[in-house]
Tab-separated table of N, CA, C and O in Angstrom:
chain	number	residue	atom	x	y	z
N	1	UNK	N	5.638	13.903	-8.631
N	1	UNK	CA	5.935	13.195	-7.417
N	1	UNK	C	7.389	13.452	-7.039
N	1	UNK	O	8.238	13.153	-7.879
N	2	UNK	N	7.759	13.946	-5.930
N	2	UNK	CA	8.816	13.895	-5.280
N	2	UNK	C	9.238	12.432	-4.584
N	2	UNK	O	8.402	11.551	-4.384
N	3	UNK	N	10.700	12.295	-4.233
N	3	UNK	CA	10.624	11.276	-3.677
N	3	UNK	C	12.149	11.717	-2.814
N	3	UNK	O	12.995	12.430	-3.355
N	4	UNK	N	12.241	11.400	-2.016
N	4	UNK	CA	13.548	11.140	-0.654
N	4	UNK	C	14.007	9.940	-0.230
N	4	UNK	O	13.512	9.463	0.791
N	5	UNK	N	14.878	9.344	-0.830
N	5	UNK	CA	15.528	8.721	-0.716
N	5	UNK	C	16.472	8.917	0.726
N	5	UNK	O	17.392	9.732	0.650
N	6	UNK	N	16.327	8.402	1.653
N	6	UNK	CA	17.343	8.325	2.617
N	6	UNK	C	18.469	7.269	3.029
N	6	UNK	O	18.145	6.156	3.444
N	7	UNK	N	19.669	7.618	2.913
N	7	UNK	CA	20.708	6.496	3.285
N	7	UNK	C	21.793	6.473	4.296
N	7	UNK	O	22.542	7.427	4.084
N	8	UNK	N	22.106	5.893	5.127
N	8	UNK	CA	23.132	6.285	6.056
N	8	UNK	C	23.256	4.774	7.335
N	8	UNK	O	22.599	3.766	7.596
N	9	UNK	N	24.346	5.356	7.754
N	9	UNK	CA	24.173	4.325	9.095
N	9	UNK	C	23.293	3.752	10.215
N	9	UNK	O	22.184	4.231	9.975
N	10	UNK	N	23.203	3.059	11.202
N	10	UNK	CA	22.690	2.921	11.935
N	10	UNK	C	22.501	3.862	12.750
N	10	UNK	O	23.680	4.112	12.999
N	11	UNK	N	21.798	4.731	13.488
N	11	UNK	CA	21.462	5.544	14.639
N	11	UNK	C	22.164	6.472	14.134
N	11	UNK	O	23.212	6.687	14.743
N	12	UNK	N	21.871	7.405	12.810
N	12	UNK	CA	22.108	8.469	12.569
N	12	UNK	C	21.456	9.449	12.151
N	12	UNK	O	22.017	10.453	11.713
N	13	UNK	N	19.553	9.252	12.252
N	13	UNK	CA	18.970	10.049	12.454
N	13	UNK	C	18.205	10.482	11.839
N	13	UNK	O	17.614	11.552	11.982
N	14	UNK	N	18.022	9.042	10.391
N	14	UNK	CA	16.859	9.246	9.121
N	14	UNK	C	15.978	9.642	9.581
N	14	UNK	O	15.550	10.793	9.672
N	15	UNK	N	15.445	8.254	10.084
N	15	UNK	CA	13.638	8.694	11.048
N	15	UNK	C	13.442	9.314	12.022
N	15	UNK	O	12.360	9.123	12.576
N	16	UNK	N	14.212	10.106	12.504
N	16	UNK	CA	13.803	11.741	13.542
N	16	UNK	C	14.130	12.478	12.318
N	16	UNK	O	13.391	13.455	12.444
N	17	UNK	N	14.704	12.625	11.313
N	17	UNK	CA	14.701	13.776	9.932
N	17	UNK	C	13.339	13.321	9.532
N	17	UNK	O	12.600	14.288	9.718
N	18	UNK	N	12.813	12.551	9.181
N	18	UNK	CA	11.444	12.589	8.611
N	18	UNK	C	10.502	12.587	9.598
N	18	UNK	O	9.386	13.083	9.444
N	19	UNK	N	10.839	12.116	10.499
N	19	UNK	CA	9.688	12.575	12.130
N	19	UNK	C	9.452	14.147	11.188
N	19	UNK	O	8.558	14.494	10.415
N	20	UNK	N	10.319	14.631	11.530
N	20	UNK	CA	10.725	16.153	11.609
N	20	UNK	C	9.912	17.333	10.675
N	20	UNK	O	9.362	18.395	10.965
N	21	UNK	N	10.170	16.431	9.139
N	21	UNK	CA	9.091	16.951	8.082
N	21	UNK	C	8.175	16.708	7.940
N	21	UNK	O	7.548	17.298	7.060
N	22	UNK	N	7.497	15.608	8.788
N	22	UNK	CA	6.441	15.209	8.901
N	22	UNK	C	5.249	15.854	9.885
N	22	UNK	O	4.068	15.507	9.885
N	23	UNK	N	5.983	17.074	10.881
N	23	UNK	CA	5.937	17.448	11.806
N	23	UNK	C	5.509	16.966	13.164
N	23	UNK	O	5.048	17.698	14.040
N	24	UNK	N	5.657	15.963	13.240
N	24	UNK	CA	5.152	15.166	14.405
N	24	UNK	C	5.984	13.190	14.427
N	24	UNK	O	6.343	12.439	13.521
N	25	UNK	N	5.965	13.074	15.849
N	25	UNK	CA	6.609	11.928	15.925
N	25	UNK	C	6.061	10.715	15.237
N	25	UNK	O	5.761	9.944	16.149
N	26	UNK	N	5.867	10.334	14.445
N	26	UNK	CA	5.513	9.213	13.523
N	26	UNK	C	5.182	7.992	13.509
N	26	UNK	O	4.184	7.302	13.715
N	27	UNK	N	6.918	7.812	13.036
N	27	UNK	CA	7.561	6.946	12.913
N	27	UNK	C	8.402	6.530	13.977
N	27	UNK	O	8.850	7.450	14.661
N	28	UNK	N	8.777	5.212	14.334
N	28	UNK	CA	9.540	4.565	15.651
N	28	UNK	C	10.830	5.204	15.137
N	28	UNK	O	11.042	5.364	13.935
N	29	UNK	N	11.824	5.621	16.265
N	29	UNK	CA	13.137	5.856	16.366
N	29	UNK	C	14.196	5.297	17.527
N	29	UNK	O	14.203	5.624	18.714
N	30	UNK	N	14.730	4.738	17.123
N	30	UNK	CA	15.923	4.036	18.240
N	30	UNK	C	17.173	4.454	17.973
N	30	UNK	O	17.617	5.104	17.026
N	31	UNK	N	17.946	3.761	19.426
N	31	UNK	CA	19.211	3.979	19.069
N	31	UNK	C	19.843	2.997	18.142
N	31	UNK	O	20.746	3.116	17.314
N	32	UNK	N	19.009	1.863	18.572
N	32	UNK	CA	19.341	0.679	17.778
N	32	UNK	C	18.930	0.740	16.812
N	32	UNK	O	18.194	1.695	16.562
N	33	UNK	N	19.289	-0.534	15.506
N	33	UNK	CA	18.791	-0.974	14.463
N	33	UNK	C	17.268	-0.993	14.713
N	33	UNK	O	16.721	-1.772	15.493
N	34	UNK	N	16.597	0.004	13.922
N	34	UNK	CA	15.165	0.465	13.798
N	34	UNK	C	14.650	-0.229	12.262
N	34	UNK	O	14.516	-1.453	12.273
N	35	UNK	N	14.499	0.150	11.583
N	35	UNK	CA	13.577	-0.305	10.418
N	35	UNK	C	14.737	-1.164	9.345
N	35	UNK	O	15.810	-0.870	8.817
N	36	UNK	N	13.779	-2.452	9.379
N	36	UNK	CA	14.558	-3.667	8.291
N	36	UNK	C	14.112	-3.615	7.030
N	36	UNK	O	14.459	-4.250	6.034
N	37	UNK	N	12.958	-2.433	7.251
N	37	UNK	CA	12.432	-2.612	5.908
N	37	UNK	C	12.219	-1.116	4.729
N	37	UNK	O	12.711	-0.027	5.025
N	38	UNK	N	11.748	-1.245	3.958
N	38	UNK	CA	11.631	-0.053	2.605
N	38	UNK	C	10.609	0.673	3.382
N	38	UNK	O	10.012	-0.072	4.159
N	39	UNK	N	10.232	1.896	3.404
N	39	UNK	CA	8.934	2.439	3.948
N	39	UNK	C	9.099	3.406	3.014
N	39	UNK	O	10.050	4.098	2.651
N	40	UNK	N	7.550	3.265	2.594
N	40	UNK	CA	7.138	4.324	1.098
N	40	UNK	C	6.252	4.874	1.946
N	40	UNK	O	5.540	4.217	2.706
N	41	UNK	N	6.262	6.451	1.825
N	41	UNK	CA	5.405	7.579	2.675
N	41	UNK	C	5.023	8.507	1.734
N	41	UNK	O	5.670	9.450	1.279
N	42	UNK	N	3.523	8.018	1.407
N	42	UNK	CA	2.813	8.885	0.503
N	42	UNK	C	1.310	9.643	1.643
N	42	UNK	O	0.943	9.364	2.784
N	43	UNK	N	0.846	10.581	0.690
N	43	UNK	CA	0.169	11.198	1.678
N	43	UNK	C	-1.420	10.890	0.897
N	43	UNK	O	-1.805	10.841	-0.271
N	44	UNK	N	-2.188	10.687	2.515
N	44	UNK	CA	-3.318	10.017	2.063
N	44	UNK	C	-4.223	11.099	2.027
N	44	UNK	O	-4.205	12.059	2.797
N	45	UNK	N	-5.214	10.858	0.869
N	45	UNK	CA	-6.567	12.126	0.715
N	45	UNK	C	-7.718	12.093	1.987
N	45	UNK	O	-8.527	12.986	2.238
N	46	UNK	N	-7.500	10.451	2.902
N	46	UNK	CA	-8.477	10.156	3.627
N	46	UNK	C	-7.322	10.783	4.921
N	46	UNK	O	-6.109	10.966	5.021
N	47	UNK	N	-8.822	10.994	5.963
N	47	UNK	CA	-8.662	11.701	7.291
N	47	UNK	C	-7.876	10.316	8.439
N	47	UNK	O	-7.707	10.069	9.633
N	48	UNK	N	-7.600	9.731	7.052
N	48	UNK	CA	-7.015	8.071	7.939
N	48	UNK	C	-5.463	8.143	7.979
N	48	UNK	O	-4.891	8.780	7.095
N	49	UNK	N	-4.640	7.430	9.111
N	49	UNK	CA	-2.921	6.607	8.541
N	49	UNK	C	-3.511	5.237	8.159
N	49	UNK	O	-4.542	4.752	8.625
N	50	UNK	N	-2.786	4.750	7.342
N	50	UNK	CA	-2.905	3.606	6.169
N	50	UNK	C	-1.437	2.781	6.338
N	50	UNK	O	-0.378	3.401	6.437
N	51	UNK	N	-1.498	1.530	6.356
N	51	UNK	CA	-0.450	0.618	6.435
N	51	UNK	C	-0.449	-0.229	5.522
N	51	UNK	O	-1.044	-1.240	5.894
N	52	UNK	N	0.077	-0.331	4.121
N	52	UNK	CA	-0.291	-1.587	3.719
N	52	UNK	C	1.777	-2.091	3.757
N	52	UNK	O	2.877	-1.612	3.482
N	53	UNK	N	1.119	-3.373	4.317
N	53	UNK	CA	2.651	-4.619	4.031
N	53	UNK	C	2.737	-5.651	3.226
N	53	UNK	O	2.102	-6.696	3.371
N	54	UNK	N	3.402	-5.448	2.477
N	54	UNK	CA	4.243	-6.328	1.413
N	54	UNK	C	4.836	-7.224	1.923
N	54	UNK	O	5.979	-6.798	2.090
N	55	UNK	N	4.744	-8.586	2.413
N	55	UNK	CA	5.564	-9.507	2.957
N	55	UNK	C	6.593	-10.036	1.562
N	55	UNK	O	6.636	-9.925	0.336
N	56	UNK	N	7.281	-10.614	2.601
N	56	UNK	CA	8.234	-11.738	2.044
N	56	UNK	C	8.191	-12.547	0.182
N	56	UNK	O	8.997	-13.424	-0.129
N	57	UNK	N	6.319	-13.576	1.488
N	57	UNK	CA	5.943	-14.227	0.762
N	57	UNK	C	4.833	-13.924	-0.293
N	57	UNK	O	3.900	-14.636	-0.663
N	58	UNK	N	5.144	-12.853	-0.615
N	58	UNK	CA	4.215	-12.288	-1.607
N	58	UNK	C	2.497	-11.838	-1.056
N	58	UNK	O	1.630	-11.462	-1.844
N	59	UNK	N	2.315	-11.970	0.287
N	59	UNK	CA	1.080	-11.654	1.213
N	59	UNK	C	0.846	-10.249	0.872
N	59	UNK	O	1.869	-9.679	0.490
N	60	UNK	N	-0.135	-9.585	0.900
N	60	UNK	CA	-0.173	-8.183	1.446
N	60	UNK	C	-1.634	-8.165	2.468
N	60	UNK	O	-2.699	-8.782	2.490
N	61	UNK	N	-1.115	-7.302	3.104
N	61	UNK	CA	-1.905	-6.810	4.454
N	61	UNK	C	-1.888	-5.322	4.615
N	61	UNK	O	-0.870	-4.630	4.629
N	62	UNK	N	-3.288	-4.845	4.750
N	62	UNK	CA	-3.815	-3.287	4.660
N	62	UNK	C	-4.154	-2.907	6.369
N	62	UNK	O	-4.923	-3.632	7.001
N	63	UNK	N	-3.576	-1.859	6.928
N	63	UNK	CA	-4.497	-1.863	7.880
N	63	UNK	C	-4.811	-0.333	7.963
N	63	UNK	O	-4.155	0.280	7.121
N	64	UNK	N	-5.546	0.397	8.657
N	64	UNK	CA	-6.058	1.718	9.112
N	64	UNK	C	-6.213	1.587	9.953
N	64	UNK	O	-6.616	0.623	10.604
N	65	UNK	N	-5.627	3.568	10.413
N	65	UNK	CA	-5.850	3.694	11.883
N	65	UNK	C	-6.583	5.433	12.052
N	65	UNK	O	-6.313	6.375	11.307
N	66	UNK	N	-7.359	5.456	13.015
N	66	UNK	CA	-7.736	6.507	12.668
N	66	UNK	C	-7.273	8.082	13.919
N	66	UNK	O	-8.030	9.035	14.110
N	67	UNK	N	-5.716	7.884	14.646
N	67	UNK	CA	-5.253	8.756	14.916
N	67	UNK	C	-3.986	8.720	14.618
N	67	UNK	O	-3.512	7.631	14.298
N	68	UNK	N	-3.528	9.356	14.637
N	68	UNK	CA	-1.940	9.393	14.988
N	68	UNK	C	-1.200	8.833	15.938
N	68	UNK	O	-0.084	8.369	15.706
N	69	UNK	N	-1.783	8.827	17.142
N	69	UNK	CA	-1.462	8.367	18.437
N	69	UNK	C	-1.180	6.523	17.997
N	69	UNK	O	-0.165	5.893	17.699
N	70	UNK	N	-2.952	6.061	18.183
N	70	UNK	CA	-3.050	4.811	17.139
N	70	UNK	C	-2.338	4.047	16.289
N	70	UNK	O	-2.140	2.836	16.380
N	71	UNK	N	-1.697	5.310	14.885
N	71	UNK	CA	-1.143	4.512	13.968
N	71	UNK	C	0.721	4.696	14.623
N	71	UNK	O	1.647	4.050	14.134
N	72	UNK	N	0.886	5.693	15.765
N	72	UNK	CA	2.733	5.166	16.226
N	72	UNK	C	2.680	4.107	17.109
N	72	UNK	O	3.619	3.316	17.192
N	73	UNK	N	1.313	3.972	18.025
N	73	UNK	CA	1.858	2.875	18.776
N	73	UNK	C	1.796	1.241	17.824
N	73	UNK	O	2.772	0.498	17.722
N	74	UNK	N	0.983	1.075	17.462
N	74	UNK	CA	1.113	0.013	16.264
N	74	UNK	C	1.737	-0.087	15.428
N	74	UNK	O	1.729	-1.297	15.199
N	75	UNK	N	2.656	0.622	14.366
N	75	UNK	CA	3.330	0.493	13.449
N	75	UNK	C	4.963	0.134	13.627
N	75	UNK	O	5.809	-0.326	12.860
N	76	UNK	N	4.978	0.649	15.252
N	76	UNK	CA	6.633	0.415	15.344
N	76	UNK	C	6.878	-1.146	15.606
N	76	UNK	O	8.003	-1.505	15.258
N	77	UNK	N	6.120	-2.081	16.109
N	77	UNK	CA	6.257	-3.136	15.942
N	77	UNK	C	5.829	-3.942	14.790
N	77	UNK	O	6.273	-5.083	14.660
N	78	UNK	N	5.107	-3.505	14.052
N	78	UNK	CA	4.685	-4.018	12.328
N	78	UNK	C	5.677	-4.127	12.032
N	78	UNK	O	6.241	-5.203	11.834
N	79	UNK	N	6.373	-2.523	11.874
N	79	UNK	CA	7.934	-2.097	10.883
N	79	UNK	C	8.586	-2.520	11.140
N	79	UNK	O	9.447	-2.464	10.262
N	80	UNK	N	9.096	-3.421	12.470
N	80	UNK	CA	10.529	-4.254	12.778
N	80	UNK	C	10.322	-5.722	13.114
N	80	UNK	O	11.075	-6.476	13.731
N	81	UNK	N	8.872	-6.010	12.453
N	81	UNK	CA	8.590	-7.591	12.460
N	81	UNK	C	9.723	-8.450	11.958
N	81	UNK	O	10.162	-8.227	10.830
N	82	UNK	N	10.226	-9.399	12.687
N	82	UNK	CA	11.135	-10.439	11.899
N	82	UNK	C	10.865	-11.735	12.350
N	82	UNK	O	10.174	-12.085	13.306
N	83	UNK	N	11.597	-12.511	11.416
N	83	UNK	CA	10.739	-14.140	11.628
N	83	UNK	C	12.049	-15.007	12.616
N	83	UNK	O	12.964	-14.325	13.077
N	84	UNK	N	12.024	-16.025	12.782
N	84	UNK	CA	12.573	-16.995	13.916
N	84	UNK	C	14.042	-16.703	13.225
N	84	UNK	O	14.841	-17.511	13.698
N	85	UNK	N	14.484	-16.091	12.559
N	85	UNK	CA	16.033	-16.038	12.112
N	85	UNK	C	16.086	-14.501	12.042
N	85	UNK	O	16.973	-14.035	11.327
N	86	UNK	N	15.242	-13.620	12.700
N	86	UNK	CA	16.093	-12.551	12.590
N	86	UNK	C	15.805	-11.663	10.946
N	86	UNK	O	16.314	-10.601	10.587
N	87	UNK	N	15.021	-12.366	10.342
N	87	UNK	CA	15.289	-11.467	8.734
N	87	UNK	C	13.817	-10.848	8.636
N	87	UNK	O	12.830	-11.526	8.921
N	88	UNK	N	13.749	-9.795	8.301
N	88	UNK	CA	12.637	-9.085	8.243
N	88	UNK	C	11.200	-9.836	7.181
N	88	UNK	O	11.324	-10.233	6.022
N	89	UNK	N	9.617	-9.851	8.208
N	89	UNK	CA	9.487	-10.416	7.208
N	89	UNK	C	8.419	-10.005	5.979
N	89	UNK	O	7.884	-10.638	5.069
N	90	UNK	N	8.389	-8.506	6.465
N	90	UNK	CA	8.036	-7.507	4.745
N	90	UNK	C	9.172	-7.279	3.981
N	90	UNK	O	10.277	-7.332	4.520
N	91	UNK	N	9.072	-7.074	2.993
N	91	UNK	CA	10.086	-6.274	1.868
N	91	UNK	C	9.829	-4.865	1.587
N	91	UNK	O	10.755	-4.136	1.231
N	92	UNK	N	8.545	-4.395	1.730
N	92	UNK	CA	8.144	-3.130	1.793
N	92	UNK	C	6.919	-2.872	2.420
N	92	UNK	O	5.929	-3.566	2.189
N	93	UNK	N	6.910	-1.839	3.268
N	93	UNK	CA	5.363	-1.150	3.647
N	93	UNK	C	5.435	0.222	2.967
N	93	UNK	O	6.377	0.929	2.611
N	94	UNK	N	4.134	0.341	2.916
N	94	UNK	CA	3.710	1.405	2.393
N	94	UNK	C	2.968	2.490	3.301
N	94	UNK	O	1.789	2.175	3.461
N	95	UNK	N	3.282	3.537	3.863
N	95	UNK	CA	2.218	4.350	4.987
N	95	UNK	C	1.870	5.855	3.981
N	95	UNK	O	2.514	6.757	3.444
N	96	UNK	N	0.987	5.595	4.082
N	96	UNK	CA	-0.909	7.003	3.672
N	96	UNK	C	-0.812	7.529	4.681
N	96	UNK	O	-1.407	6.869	5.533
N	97	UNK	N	-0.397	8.340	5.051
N	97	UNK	CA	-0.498	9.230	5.827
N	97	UNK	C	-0.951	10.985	5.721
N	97	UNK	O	-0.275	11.759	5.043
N	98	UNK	N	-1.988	11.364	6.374
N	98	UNK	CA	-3.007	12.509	6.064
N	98	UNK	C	-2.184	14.084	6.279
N	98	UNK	O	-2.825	15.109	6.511
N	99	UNK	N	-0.668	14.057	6.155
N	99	UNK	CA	-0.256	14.770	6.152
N	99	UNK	C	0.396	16.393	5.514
N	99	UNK	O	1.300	16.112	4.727
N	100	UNK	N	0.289	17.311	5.573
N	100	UNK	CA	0.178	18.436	4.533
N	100	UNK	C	1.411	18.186	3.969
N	100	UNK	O	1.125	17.628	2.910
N	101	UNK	N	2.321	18.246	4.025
N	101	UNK	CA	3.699	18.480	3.524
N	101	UNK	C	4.138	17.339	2.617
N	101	UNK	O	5.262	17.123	2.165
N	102	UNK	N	3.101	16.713	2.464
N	102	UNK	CA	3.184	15.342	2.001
N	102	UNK	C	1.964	15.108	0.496
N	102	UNK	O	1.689	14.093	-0.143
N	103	UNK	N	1.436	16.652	0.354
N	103	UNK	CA	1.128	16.851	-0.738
N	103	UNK	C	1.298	17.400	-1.925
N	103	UNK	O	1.553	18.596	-1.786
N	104	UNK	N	1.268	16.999	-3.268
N	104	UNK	CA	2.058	17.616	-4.293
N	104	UNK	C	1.006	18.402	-4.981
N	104	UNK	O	-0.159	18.342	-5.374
N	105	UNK	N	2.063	19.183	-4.913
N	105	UNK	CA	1.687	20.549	-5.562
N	105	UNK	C	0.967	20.486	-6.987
N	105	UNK	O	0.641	21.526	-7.561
């Protein structure tokens, strides 16, 4: 298993770099503060994108989508869910995504 760790400032261009290797637009990108949360991007064996969220409160929630189109317009508001104060309220999602480059060798 490989893994990529990405770190840096605000609006400097993580998630258009992994748009990028991913080959297609994905993931939400702003200028603003975009993702509050961990996003683990493993690649799924099914012809599906896969969401599972890790809340806060120890919840988890699975969802599937079965295009691409589908799983960007839905996920960019999942990924920057926050509660009445502003604090994000997953700790981690996880996205399956059916992508080649995203399989190990």
């Amino acid at each position: 298993m490989y893994v990529l760790m990405l770190k840096g400032e605000t609006g400097s261009g993580k998630t258009s770099f992994i748009n990028l290797l991913l080959g297609e637009k994905l993931l939400p990108t702003s200028v603003l503060s975009n993702t509050h949360v961990i996003c683990e991007i493993r690649h799924s064996n099914l012809a599906l994108y896969k969401a599972i969220f890790h809340s806060i409160d120890g919840t988890i929630q699975e969802m599937e989508y079965s295009t691409s189109a589908e799983f960007t317009r839905k996920i960019s508001a999942d990924v920057q869910a926050t509660d009445d104060n502003n604090k994000p309220i997953y700790k981690k999602v996880e996205l399956l995504l059916p992508v080649d480059i995203l399989q190990v060798c």
